[in-house]
Coordinates of C-alpha atoms and ligand atoms in Angstrom, one line a residue:
M1 CA 63.4 66.0 -57.0
R2 CA 61.6 64.5 -54.0
H3 CA 57.9 64.4 -53.9
E4 CA 55.9 65.8 -51.0
Q5 CA 52.6 64.1 -50.7
D6 CA 49.9 63.3 -48.2
T7 CA 49.3 59.8 -49.5
L8 CA 51.4 56.7 -49.8
P9 CA 54.6 56.8 -51.7
A10 CA 54.9 56.2 -55.4
T11 CA 57.4 53.4 -56.0
T12 CA 60.3 55.7 -57.1
A13 CA 59.8 58.8 -55.0
L14 CA 60.7 59.0 -51.3
T15 CA 57.8 59.8 -49.0
N16 CA 58.2 62.8 -46.7
L17 CA 57.2 61.3 -43.3
L18 CA 56.1 64.8 -42.2
A19 CA 53.6 64.9 -45.0
L20 CA 51.7 61.8 -43.6
D21 CA 48.9 62.1 -41.2
E22 CA 48.3 59.5 -38.5
I23 CA 46.3 57.3 -40.9
G24 CA 48.9 57.6 -43.7
M25 CA 51.7 56.7 -41.3
G26 CA 49.6 53.7 -40.1
R27 CA 49.3 52.5 -43.7
L28 CA 53.1 52.9 -44.3
V29 CA 53.8 50.9 -41.2
Q30 CA 51.3 48.2 -42.3
Q31 CA 52.9 48.1 -45.7
F32 CA 56.2 47.1 -44.0
G33 CA 54.3 44.5 -42.0
W34 CA 55.3 46.1 -38.7
P35 CA 53.2 46.2 -35.5
R36 CA 50.8 49.1 -35.1
Y37 CA 52.8 50.7 -32.2
R38 CA 55.6 51.5 -34.7
T39 CA 53.3 54.2 -36.1
Y40 CA 53.3 56.1 -32.8
Q41 CA 57.1 55.6 -32.3
I42 CA 57.8 57.2 -35.7
L43 CA 55.3 60.0 -35.1
R44 CA 56.8 60.7 -31.7
W45 CA 60.3 61.0 -33.2
L46 CA 58.9 63.5 -35.7
Y47 CA 56.9 65.8 -33.4
Q48 CA 58.1 65.2 -29.9
R49 CA 61.8 64.8 -30.5
R50 CA 62.0 66.7 -33.8
A51 CA 64.2 64.1 -35.5
K52 CA 65.7 65.2 -38.8
D53 CA 67.1 61.9 -39.8
I54 CA 65.5 58.4 -39.8
N55 CA 68.7 57.0 -38.3
Q56 CA 68.0 58.9 -35.1
M57 CA 64.9 56.6 -34.5
T58 CA 66.8 54.3 -32.2
D59 CA 63.9 52.4 -30.9
L60 CA 63.5 51.0 -34.4
G61 CA 66.1 48.3 -35.2
Q62 CA 68.8 49.1 -37.7
S63 CA 67.2 46.9 -40.4
E64 CA 63.8 48.7 -39.9
R65 CA 65.5 52.1 -40.1
D66 CA 67.2 51.0 -43.3
A67 CA 63.9 49.8 -44.8
L68 CA 62.2 53.0 -43.8
A69 CA 65.0 55.1 -45.3
S70 CA 64.8 53.2 -48.5
Q71 CA 61.2 54.5 -49.0
A72 CA 61.0 57.7 -46.9
T73 CA 62.8 60.7 -45.7
I74 CA 62.2 63.6 -43.3
Q75 CA 62.1 66.7 -45.4
R76 CA 62.0 70.0 -43.6
A77 CA 62.0 73.4 -45.3
A78 CA 64.7 73.7 -47.9
G79 CA 66.2 76.9 -46.2
C80 CA 65.7 79.1 -43.2
R81 CA 66.9 82.5 -42.2
V82 CA 66.6 83.9 -38.7
L83 CA 66.2 87.7 -38.1
R84 CA 66.4 89.0 -34.6
S85 CA 64.8 92.2 -33.5
I86 CA 66.2 94.6 -31.0
D87 CA 63.2 93.7 -28.8
Y88 CA 64.2 90.0 -29.0
T89 CA 61.4 89.1 -31.4
R90 CA 62.7 86.5 -33.9
K91 CA 61.5 86.1 -37.4
F92 CA 62.1 82.9 -39.3
V93 CA 61.9 83.0 -43.1
L94 CA 61.4 79.5 -44.4
T95 CA 62.0 78.5 -48.0
L96 CA 59.7 75.8 -49.1
S97 CA 60.5 72.9 -51.4
D98 CA 59.1 74.9 -54.4
G99 CA 61.2 77.9 -53.6
L100 CA 58.4 80.0 -52.1
A101 CA 59.0 81.6 -48.7
I102 CA 56.9 81.9 -45.6
E103 CA 57.4 83.8 -42.3
T104 CA 57.0 82.8 -38.7
V105 CA 57.5 85.1 -35.8
L106 CA 58.5 84.3 -32.2
I107 CA 57.4 87.1 -29.8
P108 CA 58.6 87.3 -26.2
D109 CA 56.5 89.4 -23.9
E110 CA 56.9 89.2 -20.1
D111 CA 56.0 85.7 -19.1
R112 CA 54.7 84.7 -22.5
L113 CA 56.5 83.5 -25.6
T114 CA 54.1 83.5 -28.5
L115 CA 54.6 81.9 -31.9
C116 CA 52.8 83.6 -34.8
V117 CA 52.3 81.0 -37.6
S118 CA 51.4 81.4 -41.4
T119 CA 48.8 79.3 -43.2
Q120 CA 49.2 80.5 -46.8
V121 CA 51.9 81.8 -49.0
G122 CA 50.5 85.3 -49.6
C123 CA 46.8 85.6 -48.8
T124 CA 43.4 85.0 -50.4
L125 CA 42.3 88.4 -49.2
D126 CA 43.3 92.0 -50.1
C127 CA 43.1 94.0 -46.9
G128 CA 44.5 97.4 -47.8
F129 CA 46.6 97.8 -44.6
C130 CA 48.4 94.4 -44.8
L131 CA 51.6 93.7 -46.6
T132 CA 50.8 90.1 -47.1
G133 CA 47.6 91.1 -48.9
T134 CA 49.6 92.9 -51.5
M135 CA 51.3 89.6 -52.6
G136 CA 48.1 87.9 -53.7
L137 CA 47.6 84.2 -52.9
K138 CA 50.5 82.0 -54.1
R139 CA 49.2 78.9 -52.6
N140 CA 47.8 77.2 -49.4
L141 CA 50.3 75.7 -47.0
K142 CA 50.2 71.9 -46.5
P143 CA 49.7 70.6 -42.9
H144 CA 53.4 69.8 -42.5
E145 CA 54.4 73.2 -43.8
I146 CA 52.3 74.7 -41.0
I147 CA 53.5 72.5 -38.2
E148 CA 57.1 72.7 -39.4
Q149 CA 57.0 76.4 -38.3
A150 CA 56.5 75.3 -34.7
L151 CA 59.2 72.6 -35.0
T152 CA 61.7 75.1 -36.4
A153 CA 60.9 77.7 -33.7
Q154 CA 61.4 75.0 -31.1
D155 CA 64.8 74.1 -32.6
H156 CA 65.8 77.7 -32.1
L157 CA 64.7 78.4 -28.5
D158 CA 67.2 79.7 -26.1
P159 CA 68.0 77.4 -23.1
G160 CA 65.0 77.5 -20.7
E161 CA 62.6 79.0 -23.2
R162 CA 59.2 77.4 -23.9
I163 CA 56.6 78.5 -26.3
T164 CA 53.5 79.4 -24.3
N165 CA 51.0 80.4 -27.0
L166 CA 50.5 79.9 -30.7
V167 CA 48.5 82.2 -32.9
F168 CA 47.5 81.7 -36.5
M169 CA 48.0 85.4 -37.3
G170 CA 50.9 85.1 -39.7
M171 CA 50.7 85.2 -43.5
G172 CA 47.3 84.2 -44.9
E173 CA 43.7 83.6 -44.0
P174 CA 43.6 80.4 -41.9
L175 CA 39.9 79.7 -42.6
A176 CA 40.6 79.7 -46.3
N177 CA 42.9 76.7 -45.7
M178 CA 40.6 74.9 -43.3
E179 CA 41.6 71.3 -43.9
A180 CA 45.4 71.9 -43.5
L181 CA 44.7 74.1 -40.5
S182 CA 42.7 71.4 -38.7
E183 CA 45.3 68.7 -39.4
A184 CA 48.1 71.0 -38.1
I185 CA 46.1 71.7 -35.0
R186 CA 45.6 67.9 -34.5
R187 CA 49.3 67.4 -34.6
L188 CA 49.9 70.4 -32.3
T189 CA 47.5 69.1 -29.7
N190 CA 47.8 65.3 -29.9
K191 CA 49.1 64.2 -26.5
L192 CA 50.0 60.6 -27.5
W193 CA 52.4 61.4 -30.3
G194 CA 52.1 65.1 -31.2
L195 CA 53.2 68.3 -29.5
G196 CA 50.6 67.8 -26.8
W197 CA 49.7 71.5 -26.4
S198 CA 46.5 72.5 -24.8
P199 CA 44.0 73.9 -27.5
R200 CA 43.5 76.8 -25.0
R201 CA 47.0 78.0 -25.9
I202 CA 46.1 78.2 -29.6
T203 CA 44.2 81.1 -31.3
V204 CA 43.0 81.1 -34.9
S205 CA 42.5 84.6 -36.3
T206 CA 40.2 85.2 -39.2
A207 CA 39.4 88.3 -41.3
G208 CA 35.8 87.2 -41.1
L209 CA 34.9 84.2 -43.2
A210 CA 31.5 84.1 -41.4
T211 CA 30.2 80.7 -42.6
R212 CA 33.4 78.9 -41.5
L213 CA 33.6 80.2 -37.9
K214 CA 31.6 77.2 -36.8
D215 CA 34.2 74.8 -38.1
I216 CA 36.7 76.2 -35.5
A217 CA 34.6 75.3 -32.5
P218 CA 35.2 71.5 -32.6
L219 CA 38.9 72.1 -32.6
G220 CA 38.7 73.6 -29.1
V221 CA 41.0 76.5 -29.9
N222 CA 40.3 80.2 -29.3
L223 CA 38.9 82.3 -32.1
A224 CA 39.8 85.9 -33.0
I225 CA 38.0 88.0 -35.5
S226 CA 39.6 91.0 -37.2
L227 CA 36.8 93.5 -37.3
N228 CA 38.8 96.6 -38.1
A229 CA 35.8 98.6 -39.2
T230 CA 32.4 99.6 -37.8
T231 CA 30.4 100.3 -40.9
D232 CA 30.1 98.2 -44.1
D233 CA 31.3 101.2 -46.2
Q234 CA 34.5 101.5 -44.1
R235 CA 35.0 97.7 -44.1
A236 CA 34.4 97.4 -47.8
S237 CA 37.1 100.0 -48.4
L238 CA 39.6 98.5 -46.0
M239 CA 38.9 94.8 -46.5
P240 CA 37.0 94.6 -49.8
A241 CA 37.3 90.8 -50.5
V242 CA 36.2 89.6 -47.1
N243 CA 33.5 92.2 -46.7
G244 CA 32.1 91.0 -50.1
I245 CA 31.9 87.5 -48.7
A246 CA 30.2 88.5 -45.5
A247 CA 29.0 92.0 -44.5
L248 CA 29.4 93.1 -40.9
K249 CA 25.8 92.1 -40.0
T250 CA 26.3 88.5 -41.2
L251 CA 29.7 88.3 -39.5
L252 CA 28.4 89.5 -36.2
A253 CA 25.4 87.2 -36.4
A254 CA 27.8 84.3 -37.0
C255 CA 29.8 85.4 -33.9
R256 CA 26.6 85.5 -31.8
R257 CA 25.8 81.9 -32.9
Y258 CA 29.3 80.7 -32.2
P259 CA 29.2 77.8 -29.7
L260 CA 31.5 79.3 -27.1
R261 CA 32.5 77.0 -24.3
P262 CA 31.8 78.2 -20.8
T263 CA 34.6 80.6 -19.5
R264 CA 35.8 81.3 -23.0
R265 CA 35.5 84.5 -25.0
L266 CA 35.9 85.6 -28.6
T267 CA 38.6 88.1 -29.3
F268 CA 37.9 91.0 -31.7
E269 CA 40.9 92.6 -33.3
Y270 CA 40.8 96.2 -34.5
V271 CA 43.6 97.7 -36.4
L272 CA 43.8 101.5 -35.6
L273 CA 44.4 103.6 -38.7
A274 CA 45.0 107.3 -38.1
G275 CA 42.2 109.5 -39.3
V276 CA 40.4 106.5 -40.8
N277 CA 38.8 104.3 -38.2
D278 CA 40.1 105.8 -34.9
H279 CA 37.5 108.4 -34.2
A280 CA 35.3 108.6 -31.1
D281 CA 32.3 107.6 -33.2
D282 CA 34.1 104.5 -34.4
A283 CA 34.8 103.5 -30.8
R284 CA 31.2 104.0 -29.9
R285 CA 29.9 102.0 -32.8
L286 CA 32.4 99.2 -32.0
T287 CA 30.9 98.9 -28.5
K288 CA 27.4 98.6 -30.0
L289 CA 28.4 96.0 -32.6
V290 CA 29.8 93.6 -30.0
R291 CA 27.2 94.2 -27.3
G292 CA 26.1 90.9 -25.7
I293 CA 28.9 88.8 -27.1
A294 CA 31.3 87.3 -24.5
C295 CA 34.5 88.9 -25.9
K296 CA 37.6 91.0 -25.4
I297 CA 38.9 93.6 -27.8
N298 CA 42.5 93.9 -28.9
L299 CA 43.4 97.2 -30.5
I300 CA 46.4 96.9 -32.9
P301 CA 47.9 100.3 -33.7
F302 CA 48.8 100.2 -37.4
N303 CA 52.3 98.9 -38.2
E304 CA 53.6 101.0 -41.1
F305 CA 55.5 99.5 -44.1
P306 CA 57.0 101.2 -47.1
G307 CA 54.6 102.1 -49.9
N308 CA 51.5 102.0 -47.7
P309 CA 49.5 105.2 -47.2
F310 CA 48.0 104.4 -43.8
R311 CA 49.5 105.9 -40.6
R312 CA 49.7 104.8 -37.0
P313 CA 47.6 107.0 -34.7
S314 CA 49.3 109.0 -31.9
E315 CA 49.5 107.4 -28.4
R316 CA 47.0 110.0 -27.2
D317 CA 44.4 109.0 -29.9
I318 CA 45.0 105.3 -29.2
S319 CA 44.4 105.8 -25.5
A320 CA 41.3 108.0 -26.1
F321 CA 39.8 105.2 -28.3
Q322 CA 40.5 102.6 -25.7
A323 CA 39.0 104.8 -22.9
I324 CA 35.7 105.0 -24.8
V325 CA 35.5 101.3 -25.3
R326 CA 36.4 100.6 -21.7
Q327 CA 33.8 103.0 -20.5
A328 CA 31.2 100.8 -22.2
G329 CA 32.3 98.0 -19.8
L330 CA 34.3 96.0 -22.3
D331 CA 37.7 94.5 -21.8
V332 CA 40.0 96.2 -24.3
F333 CA 43.7 95.9 -24.6
I334 CA 46.3 97.7 -26.8
R335 CA 48.5 95.2 -28.5
K336 CA 52.1 96.0 -28.3
S337 CA 53.9 96.0 -31.6
R338 CA 56.9 93.7 -31.5
G339 CA 59.6 93.1 -34.0
R340 CA 58.8 96.1 -36.2
D341 CA 62.5 96.6 -37.0
V342 CA 62.6 93.1 -38.7
L343 CA 59.2 93.6 -40.3
G344 CA 57.9 90.9 -37.9
A345 CA 54.8 92.8 -36.6
C346 CA 51.2 92.3 -37.6
G347 CA 50.6 93.0 -41.2
Q348 CA 54.3 93.3 -42.0
L349 CA 54.9 89.8 -43.2
G350 CA 55.6 89.3 -46.9
N351 CA 57.8 90.4 -49.7
L352 CA 59.3 93.9 -49.8
S353 CA 61.8 95.0 -52.5
P354 CA 65.2 93.3 -51.9
E355 CA 67.0 96.6 -51.5
Y356 CA 64.7 97.6 -48.6
S357 CA 65.1 94.2 -46.9
E358 CA 68.9 94.4 -47.1
R359 CA 68.9 97.9 -45.6
V360 CA 66.6 97.2 -42.6
L361 CA 67.0 93.6 -41.7
T362 CA 69.8 92.3 -39.5
Q363 CA 70.3 88.7 -40.3
I364 CA 71.8 87.0 -37.3
E365 CA 72.1 83.4 -38.3
P366 CA 72.8 82.4 -41.9
R367 CA 70.9 79.2 -41.9
C368 CA 68.6 77.2 -39.6
Ligands
SAH401 N1 44.0 86.7 -42.0 C1 43.9 86.7 -40.6 C2 45.2 86.5 -39.9 C3 46.4 87.3 -40.4 S1 46.4 89.0 -40.0 C4 43.2 87.9 -40.0 O1 42.9 88.8 -40.8 O2 42.8 87.9 -38.9 C5 46.6 89.1 -38.2 C6 46.1 90.5 -37.6 O3 47.0 91.5 -38.1 C7 44.7 90.9 -38.1 O4 44.0 91.3 -37.0 C8 45.0 92.0 -39.0 O5 43.8 92.9 -39.1 C9 46.2 92.7 -38.4 N2 47.0 93.5 -39.3 C10 47.1 93.3 -40.7 N3 48.0 94.3 -41.2 C11 48.3 95.1 -40.1 C12 49.2 96.2 -40.0 N4 49.8 96.7 -41.0 N5 49.3 96.7 -38.8 C13 48.7 96.2 -37.7 N6 47.9 95.1 -37.8 C14 47.7 94.6 -39.0

């Protein structure tokens, strides 16, 4: 079996080039005795041209390619299934080298094409309304397993399509895998050899790991916080693990301290659960909690999944909630649920029983 590692190769195992960061790639190039610019040539092949084979790297001589291939390989996910929703949302199910699976969702909406990326297999947290939370944490993703989701989605774009936004709102809690998240963002935003995306097009969403919010600021990306409740009792029953780490007061204090750049805003997400947190009182408390913070609010009507007791509120109740928040002068939007038929919407990523998946999911491409 091939090793995946973030350091230099052992003598027998092939190094996965995607598993090396810029420094690691520099060391490998140095080890071959090549000039430094080879580092950037190789990195550009991996991220800008999405090469899958070392032999494609035609600005390296044949002998260099052979030397590189004797020690290294480009190892993408072991398998990939693509599921296409009736609303054109596409869900990619990637099988990792250890057989575990992660999901990535590509969501078209008017002039946007948003990619929703996972950061963990399963999740550290146990939010009661989220399918991923029921899986427990299997493991953190490595940087290349995160960035690979963007590469795979790009491989599958229709002609003329371009990903406009990337959100870390897939499986997992991004701030519980901070090092890999930061490295993946560096590769996404690096203009010299990486994907060259503006950090403004990237949003990291957290369930509320308050002490780590500050670590997002230097990355220049947007920050979203999943509030979902307006009292500690409510939050403790809906999101017990994260509320145990930081109660609402601590979380909102961290939001107030967050070093927002001028013209930027935080986003607060709020999953609307019928009869649970969608009352007029909840809406009023929400406006008080976020008062004074430069922010917008995204309401996410609950996406149902089998075996979960929560329900989606009626359209009328959703609009009534929005109206109260809007009257307080806040920018508040209702997030459309996309890809629900392929279980690609918020909170629907993860393992369901195989019989159910077979019944509801249309697989449109057998392999990536
Ligand atoms: N762990 C991170 C990112 C993953 S969840 C976070 O909590 O922010 C992404 C968003 O989906 C969060 O706002 C979460 O509250 C929401 N969500 C989870 N399950 C949902 C469901 N079943 N229906 C609607 N939204 C859900």
